[in-house]
N, CA, C and O atoms as a printed pandas DataFrame, in Angstrom:
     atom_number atom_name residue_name chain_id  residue_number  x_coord  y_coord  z_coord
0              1         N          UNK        A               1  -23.618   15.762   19.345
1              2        CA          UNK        A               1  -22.241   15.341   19.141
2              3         C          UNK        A               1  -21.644   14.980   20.495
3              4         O          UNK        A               1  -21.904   15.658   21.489
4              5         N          UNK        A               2  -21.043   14.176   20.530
5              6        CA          UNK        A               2  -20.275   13.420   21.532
6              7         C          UNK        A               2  -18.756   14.123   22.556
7              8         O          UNK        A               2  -17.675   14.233   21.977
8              9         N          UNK        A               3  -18.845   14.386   23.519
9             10        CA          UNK        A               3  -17.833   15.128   23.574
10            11         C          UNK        A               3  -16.435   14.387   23.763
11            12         O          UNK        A               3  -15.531   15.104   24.193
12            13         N          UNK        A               4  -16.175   13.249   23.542
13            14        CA          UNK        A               4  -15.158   12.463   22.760
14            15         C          UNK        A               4  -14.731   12.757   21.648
15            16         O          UNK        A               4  -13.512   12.678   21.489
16            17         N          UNK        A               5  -15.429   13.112   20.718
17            18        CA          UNK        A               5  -15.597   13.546   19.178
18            19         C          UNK        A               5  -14.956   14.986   19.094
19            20         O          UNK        A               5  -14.100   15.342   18.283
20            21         N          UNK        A               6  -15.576   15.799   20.160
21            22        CA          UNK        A               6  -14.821   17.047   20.129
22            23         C          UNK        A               6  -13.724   17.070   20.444
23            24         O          UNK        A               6  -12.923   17.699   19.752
24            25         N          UNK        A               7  -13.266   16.314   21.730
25            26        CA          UNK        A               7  -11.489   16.336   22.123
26            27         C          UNK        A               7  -11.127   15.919   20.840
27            28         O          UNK        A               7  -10.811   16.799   20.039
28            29         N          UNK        A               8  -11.105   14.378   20.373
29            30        CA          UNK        A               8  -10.863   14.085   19.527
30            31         C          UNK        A               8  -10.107   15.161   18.521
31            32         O          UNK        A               8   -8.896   15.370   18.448
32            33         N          UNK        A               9  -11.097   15.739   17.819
33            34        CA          UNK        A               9  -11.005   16.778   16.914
34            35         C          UNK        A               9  -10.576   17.764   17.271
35            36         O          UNK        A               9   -9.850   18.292   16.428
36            37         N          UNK        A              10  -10.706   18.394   18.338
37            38        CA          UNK        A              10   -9.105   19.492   19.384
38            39         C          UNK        A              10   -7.979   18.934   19.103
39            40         O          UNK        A              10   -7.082   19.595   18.579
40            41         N          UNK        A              11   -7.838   17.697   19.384
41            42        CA          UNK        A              11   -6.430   17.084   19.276
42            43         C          UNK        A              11   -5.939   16.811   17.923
43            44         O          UNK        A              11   -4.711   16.814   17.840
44            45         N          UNK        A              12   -6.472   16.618   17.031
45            46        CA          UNK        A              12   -6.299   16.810   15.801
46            47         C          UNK        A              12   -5.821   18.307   14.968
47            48         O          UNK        A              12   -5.099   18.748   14.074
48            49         N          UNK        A              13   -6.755   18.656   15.941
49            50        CA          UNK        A              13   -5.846   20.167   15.344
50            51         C          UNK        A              13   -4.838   20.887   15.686
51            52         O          UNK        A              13   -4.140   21.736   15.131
52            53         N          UNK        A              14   -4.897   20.257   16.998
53            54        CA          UNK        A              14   -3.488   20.521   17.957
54            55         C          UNK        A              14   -2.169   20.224   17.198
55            56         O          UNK        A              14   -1.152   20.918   17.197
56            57         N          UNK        A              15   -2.395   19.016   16.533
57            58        CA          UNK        A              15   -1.413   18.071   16.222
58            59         C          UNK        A              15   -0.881   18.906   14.613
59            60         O          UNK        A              15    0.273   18.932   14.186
60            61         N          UNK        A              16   -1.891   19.415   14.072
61            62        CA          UNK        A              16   -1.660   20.142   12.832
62            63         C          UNK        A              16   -1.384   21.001   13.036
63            64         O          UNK        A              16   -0.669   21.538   12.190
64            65         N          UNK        A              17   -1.773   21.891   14.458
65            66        CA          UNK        A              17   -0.840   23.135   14.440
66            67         C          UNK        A              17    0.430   22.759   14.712
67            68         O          UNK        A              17    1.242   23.658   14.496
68            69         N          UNK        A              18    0.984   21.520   15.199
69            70        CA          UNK        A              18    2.090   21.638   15.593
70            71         C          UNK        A              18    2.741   21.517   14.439
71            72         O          UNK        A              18    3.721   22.141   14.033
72            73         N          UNK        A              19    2.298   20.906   14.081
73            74        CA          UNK        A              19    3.351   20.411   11.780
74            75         C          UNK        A              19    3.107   21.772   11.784
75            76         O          UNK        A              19    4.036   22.335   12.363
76            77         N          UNK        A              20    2.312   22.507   11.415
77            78        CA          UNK        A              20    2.810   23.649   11.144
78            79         C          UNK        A              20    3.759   24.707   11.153
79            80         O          UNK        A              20    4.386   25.335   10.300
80            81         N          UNK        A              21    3.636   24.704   12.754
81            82        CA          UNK        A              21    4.929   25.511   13.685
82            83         C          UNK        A              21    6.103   24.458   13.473
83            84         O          UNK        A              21    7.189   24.972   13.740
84            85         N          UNK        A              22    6.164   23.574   13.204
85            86        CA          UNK        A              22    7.534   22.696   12.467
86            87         C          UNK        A              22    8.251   23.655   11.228
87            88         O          UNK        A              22    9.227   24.397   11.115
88            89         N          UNK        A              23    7.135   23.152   10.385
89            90        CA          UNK        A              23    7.297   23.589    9.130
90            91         C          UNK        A              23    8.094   24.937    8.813
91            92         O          UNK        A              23    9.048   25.086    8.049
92            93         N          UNK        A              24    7.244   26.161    9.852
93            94        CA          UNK        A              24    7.923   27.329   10.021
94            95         C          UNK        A              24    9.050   27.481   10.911
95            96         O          UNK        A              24    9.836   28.399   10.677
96            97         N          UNK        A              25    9.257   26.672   11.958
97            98        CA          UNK        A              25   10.673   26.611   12.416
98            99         C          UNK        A              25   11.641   26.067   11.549
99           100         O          UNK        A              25   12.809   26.450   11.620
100          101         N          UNK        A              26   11.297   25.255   10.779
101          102        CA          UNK        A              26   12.796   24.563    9.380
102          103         C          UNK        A              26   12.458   26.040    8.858
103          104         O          UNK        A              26   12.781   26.758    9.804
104          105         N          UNK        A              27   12.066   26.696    8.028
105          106        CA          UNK        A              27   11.689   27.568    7.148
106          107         C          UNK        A              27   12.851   28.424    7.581
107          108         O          UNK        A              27   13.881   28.734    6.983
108          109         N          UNK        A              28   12.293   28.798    9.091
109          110        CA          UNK        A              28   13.408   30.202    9.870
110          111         C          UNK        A              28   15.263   29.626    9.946
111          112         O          UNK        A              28   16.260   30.244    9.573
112          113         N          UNK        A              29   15.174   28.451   10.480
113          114        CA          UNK        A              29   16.067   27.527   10.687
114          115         C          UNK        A              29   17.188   27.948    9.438
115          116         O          UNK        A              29   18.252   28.560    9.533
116          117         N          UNK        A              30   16.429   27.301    8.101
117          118        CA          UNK        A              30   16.814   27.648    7.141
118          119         C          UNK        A              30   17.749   29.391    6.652
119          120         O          UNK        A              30   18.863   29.778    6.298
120          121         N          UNK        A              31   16.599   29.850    6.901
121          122        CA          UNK        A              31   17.412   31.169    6.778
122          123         C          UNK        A              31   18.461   31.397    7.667
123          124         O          UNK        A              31   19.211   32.319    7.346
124          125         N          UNK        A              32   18.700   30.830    8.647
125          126        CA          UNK        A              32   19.372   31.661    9.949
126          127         C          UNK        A              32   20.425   30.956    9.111
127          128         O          UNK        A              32   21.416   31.663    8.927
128          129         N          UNK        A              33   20.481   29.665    8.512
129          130        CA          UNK        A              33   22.050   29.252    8.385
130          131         C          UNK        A              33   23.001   29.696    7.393
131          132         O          UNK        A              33   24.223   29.609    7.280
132          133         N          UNK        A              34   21.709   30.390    6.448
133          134        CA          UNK        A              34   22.288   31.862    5.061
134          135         C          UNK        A              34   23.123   33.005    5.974
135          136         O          UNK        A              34   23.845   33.898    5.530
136          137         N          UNK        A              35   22.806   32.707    7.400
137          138        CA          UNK        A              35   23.300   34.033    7.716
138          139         C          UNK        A              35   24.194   33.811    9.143
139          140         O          UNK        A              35   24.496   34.913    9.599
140          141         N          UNK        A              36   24.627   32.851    9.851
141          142        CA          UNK        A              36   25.257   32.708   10.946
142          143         C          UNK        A              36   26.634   31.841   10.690
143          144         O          UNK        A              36   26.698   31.550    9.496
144          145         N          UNK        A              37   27.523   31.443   11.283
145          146        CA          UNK        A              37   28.642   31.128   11.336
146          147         C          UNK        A              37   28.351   29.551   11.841
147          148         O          UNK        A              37   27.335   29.337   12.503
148          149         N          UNK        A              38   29.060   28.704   11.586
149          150        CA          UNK        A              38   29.499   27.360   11.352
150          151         C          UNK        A              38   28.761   26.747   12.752
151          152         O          UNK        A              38   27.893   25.887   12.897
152          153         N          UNK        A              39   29.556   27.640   13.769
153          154        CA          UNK        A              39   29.430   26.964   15.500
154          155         C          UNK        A              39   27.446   27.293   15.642
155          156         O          UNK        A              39   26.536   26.546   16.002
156          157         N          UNK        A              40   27.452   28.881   15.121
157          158        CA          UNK        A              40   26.201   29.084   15.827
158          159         C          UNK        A              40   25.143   28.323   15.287
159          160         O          UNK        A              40   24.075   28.270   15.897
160          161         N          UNK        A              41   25.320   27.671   14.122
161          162        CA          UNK        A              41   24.481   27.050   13.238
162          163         C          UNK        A              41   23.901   25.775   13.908
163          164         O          UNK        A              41   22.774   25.299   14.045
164          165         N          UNK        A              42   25.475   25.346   14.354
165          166        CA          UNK        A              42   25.543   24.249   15.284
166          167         C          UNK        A              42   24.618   23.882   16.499
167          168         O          UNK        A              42   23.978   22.932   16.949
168          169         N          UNK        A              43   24.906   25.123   16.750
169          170        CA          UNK        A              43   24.095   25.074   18.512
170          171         C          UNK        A              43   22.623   25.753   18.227
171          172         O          UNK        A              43   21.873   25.733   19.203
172          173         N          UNK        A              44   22.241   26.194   17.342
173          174        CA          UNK        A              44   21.053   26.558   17.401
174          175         C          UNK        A              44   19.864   24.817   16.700
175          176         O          UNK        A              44   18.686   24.518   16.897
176          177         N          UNK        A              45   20.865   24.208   15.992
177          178        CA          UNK        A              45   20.213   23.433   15.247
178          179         C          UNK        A              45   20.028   22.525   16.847
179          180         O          UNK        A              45   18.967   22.550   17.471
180          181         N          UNK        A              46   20.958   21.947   17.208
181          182        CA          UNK        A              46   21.468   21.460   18.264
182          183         C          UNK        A              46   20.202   21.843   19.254
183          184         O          UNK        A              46   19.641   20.857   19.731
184          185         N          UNK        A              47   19.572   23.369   19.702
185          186        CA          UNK        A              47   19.059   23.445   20.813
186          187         C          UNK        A              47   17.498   23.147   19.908
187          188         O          UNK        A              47   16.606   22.542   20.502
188          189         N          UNK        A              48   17.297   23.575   18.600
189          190        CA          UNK        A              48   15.909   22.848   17.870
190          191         C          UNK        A              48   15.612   21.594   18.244
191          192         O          UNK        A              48   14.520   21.455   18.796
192          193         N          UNK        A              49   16.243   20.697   18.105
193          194        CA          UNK        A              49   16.358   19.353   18.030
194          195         C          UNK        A              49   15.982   18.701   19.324
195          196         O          UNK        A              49   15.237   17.752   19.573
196          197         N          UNK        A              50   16.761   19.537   20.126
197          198        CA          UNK        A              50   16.325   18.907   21.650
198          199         C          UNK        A              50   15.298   19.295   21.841
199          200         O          UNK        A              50   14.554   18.400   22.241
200          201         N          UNK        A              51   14.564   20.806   21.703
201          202        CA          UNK        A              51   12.981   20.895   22.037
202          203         C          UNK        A              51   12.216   20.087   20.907
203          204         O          UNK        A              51   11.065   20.145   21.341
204          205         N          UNK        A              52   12.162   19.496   19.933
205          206        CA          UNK        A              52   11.157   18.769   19.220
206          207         C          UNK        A              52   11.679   17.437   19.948
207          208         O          UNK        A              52   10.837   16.541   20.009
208          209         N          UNK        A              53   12.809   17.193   20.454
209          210        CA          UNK        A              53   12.750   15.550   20.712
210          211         C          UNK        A              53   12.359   15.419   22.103
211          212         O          UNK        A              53   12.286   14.277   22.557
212          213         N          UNK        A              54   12.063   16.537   22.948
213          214        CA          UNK        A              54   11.331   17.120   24.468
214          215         C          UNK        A              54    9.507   17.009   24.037
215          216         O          UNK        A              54    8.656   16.153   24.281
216          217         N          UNK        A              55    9.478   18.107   23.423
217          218        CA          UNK        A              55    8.245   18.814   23.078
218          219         C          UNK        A              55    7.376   17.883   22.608
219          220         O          UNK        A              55    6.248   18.009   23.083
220          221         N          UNK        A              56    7.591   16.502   21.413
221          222        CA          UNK        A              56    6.562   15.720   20.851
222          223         C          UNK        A              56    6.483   15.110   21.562
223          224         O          UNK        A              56    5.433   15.329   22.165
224          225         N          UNK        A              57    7.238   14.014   22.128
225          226        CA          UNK        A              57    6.724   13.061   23.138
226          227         C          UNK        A              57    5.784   13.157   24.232
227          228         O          UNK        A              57    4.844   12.486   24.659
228          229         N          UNK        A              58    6.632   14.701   24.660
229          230        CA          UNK        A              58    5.352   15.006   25.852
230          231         C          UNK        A              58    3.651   15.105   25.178
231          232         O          UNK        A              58    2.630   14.513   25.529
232          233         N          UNK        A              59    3.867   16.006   24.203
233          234        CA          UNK        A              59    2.187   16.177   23.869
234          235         C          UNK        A              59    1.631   14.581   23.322
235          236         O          UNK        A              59    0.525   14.087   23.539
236          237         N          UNK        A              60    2.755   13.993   22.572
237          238        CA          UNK        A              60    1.840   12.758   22.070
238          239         C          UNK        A              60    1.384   12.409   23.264
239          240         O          UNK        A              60    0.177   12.356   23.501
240          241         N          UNK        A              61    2.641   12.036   24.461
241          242        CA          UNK        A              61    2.148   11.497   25.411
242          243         C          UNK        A              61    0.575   11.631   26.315
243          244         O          UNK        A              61   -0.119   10.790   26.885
244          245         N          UNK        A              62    0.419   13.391   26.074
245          246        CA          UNK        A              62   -0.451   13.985   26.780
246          247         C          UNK        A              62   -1.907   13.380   26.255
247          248         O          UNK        A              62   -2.804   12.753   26.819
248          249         N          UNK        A              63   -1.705   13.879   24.878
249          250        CA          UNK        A              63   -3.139   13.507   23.546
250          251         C          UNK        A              63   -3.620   11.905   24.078
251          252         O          UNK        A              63   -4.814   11.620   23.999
252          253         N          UNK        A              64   -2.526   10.777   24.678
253          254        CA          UNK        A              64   -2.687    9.668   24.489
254          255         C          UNK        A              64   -3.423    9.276   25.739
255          256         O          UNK        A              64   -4.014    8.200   25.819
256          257         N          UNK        A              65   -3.374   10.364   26.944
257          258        CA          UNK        A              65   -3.821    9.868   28.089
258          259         C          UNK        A              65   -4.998   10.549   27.737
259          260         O          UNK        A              65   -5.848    9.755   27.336
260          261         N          UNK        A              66   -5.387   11.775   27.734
261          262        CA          UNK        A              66   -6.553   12.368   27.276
262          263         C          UNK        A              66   -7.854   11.397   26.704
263          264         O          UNK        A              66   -9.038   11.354   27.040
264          265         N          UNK        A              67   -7.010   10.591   25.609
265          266        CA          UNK        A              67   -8.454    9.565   24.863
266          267         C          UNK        A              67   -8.316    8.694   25.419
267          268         O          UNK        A              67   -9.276    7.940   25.258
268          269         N          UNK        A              68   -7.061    8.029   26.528
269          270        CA          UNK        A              68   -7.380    6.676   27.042
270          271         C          UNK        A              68   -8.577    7.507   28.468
271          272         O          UNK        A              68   -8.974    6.795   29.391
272          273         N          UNK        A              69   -8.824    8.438   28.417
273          274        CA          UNK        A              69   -9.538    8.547   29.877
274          275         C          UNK        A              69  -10.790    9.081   29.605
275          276         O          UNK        A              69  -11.608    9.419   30.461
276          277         N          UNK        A              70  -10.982    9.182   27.944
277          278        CA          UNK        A              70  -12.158    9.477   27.589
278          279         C          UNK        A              70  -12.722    8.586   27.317
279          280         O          UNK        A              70  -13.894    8.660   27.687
280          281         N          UNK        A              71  -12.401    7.456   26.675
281          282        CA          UNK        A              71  -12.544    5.957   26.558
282          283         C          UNK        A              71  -12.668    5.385   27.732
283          284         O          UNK        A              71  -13.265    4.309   27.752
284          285         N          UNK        A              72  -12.238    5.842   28.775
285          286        CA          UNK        A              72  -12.954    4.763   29.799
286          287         C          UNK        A              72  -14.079    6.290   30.265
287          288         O          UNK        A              72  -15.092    5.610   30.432
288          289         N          UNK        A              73  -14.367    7.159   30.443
289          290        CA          UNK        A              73  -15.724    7.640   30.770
290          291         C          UNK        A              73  -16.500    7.396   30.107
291          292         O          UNK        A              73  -17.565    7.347   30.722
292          293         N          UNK        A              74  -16.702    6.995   28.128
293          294        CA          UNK        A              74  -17.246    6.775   27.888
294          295         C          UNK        A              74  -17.521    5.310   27.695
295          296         O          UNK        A              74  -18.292    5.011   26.783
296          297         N          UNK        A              75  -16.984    4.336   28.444
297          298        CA          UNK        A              75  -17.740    2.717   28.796
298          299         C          UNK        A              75  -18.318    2.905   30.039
299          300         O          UNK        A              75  -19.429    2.455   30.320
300          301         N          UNK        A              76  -17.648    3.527   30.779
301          302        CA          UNK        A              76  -18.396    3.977   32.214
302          303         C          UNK        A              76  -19.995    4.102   31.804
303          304         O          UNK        A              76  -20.842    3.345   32.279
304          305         N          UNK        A              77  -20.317    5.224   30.797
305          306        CA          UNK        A              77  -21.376    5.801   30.614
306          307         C          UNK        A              77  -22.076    4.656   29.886
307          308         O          UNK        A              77  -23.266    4.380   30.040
308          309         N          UNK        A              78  -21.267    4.045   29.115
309          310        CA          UNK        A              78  -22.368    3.179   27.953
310          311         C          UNK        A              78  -22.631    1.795   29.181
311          312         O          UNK        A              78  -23.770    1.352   29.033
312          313         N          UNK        A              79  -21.928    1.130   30.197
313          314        CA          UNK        A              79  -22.312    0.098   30.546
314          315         C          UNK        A              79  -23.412    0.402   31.740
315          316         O          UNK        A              79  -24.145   -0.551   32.007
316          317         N          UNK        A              80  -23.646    1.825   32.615
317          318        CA          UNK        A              80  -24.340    2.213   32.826
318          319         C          UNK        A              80  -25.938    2.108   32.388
319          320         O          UNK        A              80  -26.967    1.817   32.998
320          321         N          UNK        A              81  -25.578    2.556   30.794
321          322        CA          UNK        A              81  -26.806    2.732   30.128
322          323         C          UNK        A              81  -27.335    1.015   29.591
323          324         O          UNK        A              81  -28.535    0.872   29.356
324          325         N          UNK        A              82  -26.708    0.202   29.481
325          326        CA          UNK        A              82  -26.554   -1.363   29.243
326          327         C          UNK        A              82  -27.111   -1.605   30.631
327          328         O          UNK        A              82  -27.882   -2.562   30.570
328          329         N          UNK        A              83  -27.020   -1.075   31.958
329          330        CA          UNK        A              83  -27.775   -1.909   33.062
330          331         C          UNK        A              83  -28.824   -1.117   33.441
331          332         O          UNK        A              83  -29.568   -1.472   34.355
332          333         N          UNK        A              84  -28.958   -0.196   32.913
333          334        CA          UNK        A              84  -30.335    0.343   33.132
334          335         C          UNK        A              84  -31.687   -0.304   32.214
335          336         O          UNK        A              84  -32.873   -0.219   32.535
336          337         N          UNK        A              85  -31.016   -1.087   30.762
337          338        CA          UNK        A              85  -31.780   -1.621   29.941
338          339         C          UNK        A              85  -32.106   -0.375   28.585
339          340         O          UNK        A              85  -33.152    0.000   28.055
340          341         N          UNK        A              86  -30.949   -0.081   28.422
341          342        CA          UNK        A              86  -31.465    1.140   27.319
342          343         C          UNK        A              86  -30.075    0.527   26.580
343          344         O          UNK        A              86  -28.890    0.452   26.905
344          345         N          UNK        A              87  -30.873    0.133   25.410
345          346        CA          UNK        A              87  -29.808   -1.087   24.432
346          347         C          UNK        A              87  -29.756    0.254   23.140
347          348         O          UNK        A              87  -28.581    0.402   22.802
348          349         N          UNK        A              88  -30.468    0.983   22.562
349          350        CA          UNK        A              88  -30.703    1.873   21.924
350          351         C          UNK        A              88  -29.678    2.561   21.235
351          352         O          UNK        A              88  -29.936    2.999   20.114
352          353         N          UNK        A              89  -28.524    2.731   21.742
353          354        CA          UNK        A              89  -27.476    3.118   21.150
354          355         C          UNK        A              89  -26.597    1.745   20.674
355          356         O          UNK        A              89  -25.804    1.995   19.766
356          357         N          UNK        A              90  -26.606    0.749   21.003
357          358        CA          UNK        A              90  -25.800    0.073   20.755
358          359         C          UNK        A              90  -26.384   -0.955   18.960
359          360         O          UNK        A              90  -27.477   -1.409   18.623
360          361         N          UNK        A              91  -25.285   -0.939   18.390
361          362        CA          UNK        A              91  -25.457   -1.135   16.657
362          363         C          UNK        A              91  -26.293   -2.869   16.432
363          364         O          UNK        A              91  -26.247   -3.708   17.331
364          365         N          UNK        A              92  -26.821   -3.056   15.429
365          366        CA          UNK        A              92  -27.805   -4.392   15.396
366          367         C          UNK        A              92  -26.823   -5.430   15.284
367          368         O          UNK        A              92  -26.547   -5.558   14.091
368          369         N          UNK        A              93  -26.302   -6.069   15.857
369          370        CA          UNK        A              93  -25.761   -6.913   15.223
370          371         C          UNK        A              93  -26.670   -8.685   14.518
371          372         O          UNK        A              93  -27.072   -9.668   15.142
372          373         N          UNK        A              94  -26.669   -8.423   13.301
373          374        CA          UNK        A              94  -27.931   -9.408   12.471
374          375         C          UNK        A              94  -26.414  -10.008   12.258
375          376         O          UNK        A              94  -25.286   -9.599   12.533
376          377         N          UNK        A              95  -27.055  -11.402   11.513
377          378        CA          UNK        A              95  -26.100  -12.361   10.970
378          379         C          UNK        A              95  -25.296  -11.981    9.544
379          380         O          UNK        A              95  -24.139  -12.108    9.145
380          381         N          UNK        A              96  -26.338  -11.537    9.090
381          382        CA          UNK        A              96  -25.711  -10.465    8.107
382          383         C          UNK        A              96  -24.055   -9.938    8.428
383          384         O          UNK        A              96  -22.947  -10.243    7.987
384          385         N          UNK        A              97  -24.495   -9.140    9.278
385          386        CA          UNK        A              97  -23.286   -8.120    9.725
386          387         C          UNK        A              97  -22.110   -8.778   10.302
387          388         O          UNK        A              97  -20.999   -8.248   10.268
388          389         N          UNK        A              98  -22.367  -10.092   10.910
389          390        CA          UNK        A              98  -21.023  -10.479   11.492
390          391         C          UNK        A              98  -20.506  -11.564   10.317
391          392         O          UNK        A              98  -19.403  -12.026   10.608
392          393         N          UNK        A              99  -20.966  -11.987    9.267
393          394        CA          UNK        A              99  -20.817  -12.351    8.170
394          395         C          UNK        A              99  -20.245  -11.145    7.379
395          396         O          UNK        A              99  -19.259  -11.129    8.117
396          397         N          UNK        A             100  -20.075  -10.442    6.793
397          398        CA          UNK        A             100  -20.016   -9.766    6.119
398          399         C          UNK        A             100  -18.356   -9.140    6.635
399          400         O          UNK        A             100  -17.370   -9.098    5.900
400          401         N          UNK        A             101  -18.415   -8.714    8.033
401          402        CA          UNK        A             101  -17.202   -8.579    8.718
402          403         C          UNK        A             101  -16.378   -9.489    8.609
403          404         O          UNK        A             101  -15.226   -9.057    8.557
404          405         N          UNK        A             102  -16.494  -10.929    8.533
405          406        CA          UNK        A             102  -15.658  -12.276    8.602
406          407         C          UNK        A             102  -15.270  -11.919    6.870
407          408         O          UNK        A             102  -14.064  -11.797    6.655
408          409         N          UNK        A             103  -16.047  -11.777    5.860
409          410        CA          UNK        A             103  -15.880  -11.652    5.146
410          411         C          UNK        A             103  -14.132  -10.008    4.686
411          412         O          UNK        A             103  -13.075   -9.973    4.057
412          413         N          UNK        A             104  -14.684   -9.398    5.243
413          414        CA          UNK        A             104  -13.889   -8.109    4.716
414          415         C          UNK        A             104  -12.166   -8.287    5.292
415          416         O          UNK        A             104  -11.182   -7.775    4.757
416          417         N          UNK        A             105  -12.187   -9.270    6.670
417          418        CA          UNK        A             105  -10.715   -9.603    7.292
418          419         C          UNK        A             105  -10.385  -10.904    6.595
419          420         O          UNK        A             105   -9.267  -11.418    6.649
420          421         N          UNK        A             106  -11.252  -11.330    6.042
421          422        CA          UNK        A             106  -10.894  -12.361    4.894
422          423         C          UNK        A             106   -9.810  -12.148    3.606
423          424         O          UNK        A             106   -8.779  -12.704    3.229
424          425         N          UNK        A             107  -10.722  -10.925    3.118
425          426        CA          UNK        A             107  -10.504   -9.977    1.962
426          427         C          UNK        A             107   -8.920   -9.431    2.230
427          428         O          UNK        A             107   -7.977   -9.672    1.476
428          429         N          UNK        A             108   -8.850   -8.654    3.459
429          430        CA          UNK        A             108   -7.769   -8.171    3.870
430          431         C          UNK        A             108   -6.463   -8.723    4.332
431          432         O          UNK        A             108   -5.373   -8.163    4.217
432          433         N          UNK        A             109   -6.779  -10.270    5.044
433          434        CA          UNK        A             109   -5.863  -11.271    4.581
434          435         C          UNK        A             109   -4.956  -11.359    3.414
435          436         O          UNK        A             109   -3.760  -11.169    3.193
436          437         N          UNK        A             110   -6.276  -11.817    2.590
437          438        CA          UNK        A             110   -5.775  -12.306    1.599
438          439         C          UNK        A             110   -4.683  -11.163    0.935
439          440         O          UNK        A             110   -3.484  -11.427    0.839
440          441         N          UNK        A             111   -5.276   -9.836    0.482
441          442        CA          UNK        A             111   -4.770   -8.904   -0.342
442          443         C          UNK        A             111   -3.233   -8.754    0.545
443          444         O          UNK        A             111   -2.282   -8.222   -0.028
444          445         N          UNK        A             112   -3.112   -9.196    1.773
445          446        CA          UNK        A             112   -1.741   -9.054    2.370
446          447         C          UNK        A             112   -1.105  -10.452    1.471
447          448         O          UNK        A             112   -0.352  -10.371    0.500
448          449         N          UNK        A             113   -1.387  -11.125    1.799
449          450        CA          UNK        A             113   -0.555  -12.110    1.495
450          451         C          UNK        A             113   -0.128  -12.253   -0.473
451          452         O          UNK        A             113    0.755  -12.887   -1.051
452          453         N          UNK        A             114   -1.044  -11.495   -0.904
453          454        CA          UNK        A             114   -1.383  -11.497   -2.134
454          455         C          UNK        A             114   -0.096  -10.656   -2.665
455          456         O          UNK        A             114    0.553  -10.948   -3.670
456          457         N          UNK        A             115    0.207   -9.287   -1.589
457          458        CA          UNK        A             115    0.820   -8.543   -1.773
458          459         C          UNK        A             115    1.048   -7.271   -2.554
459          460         O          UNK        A             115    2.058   -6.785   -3.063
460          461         N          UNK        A             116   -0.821   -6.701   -2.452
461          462        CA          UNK        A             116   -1.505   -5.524   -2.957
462          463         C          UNK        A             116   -1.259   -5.104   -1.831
463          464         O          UNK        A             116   -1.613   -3.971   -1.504
């Protein structure tokens, strides 16, 4: 397995723990407003809001540099392996296949314009 594949999939779960810990902050959120006064409701919602509109950007931001820098170690590695003459990993491309591709953005065209 690729260790692209693994960040990858770290970050994926990262991202689900964070919906999670969402989920349970509205949950608590919720209750607190069964039980606090008008202002405090205010300022607590108020100080939520600013850490999720702090807090996501940064991690998306983070997740986003993470795979742009895994993506370039891994062309680093593959054009490496392309000048050494080890073609082996890289997929067949037959006429078949680039036919078949012309074909499916064809398909997908169309069904846009079709309006499926």
């Amino acid at each position: 397995m690729c260790i692209t594949t693994v960040v990858v999939v770290g970050l994926l779960v990262l991202n689900v723990q964070l919906l999670s810990f969402l989920v349970t902050l509205v949950r608590f959120s919720e209750d607190m407003l069964a039980e606090a006064s008008d202002v405090d409701v205010i300022q607590r919602v108020t100080d939520v809001a600013y850490a999720f509109a702090v807090i996501i950007p940064v991690v998306s931001y983070c997740i986003a540099v993470v795979s742009f820098l895994l993506s370039i170690v891994a062309y680093r590695k593959d054009c490496k392996r392309v000048q050494k003459g080890d073609h082996s990993f890289l997929p067949s491309a037959s006429a078949n296949t680039l036919v078949r591709s012309t074909f499916y953005v064809g398909w997908q065209i169309g069904m846009v314009m079709w309006g499926e």
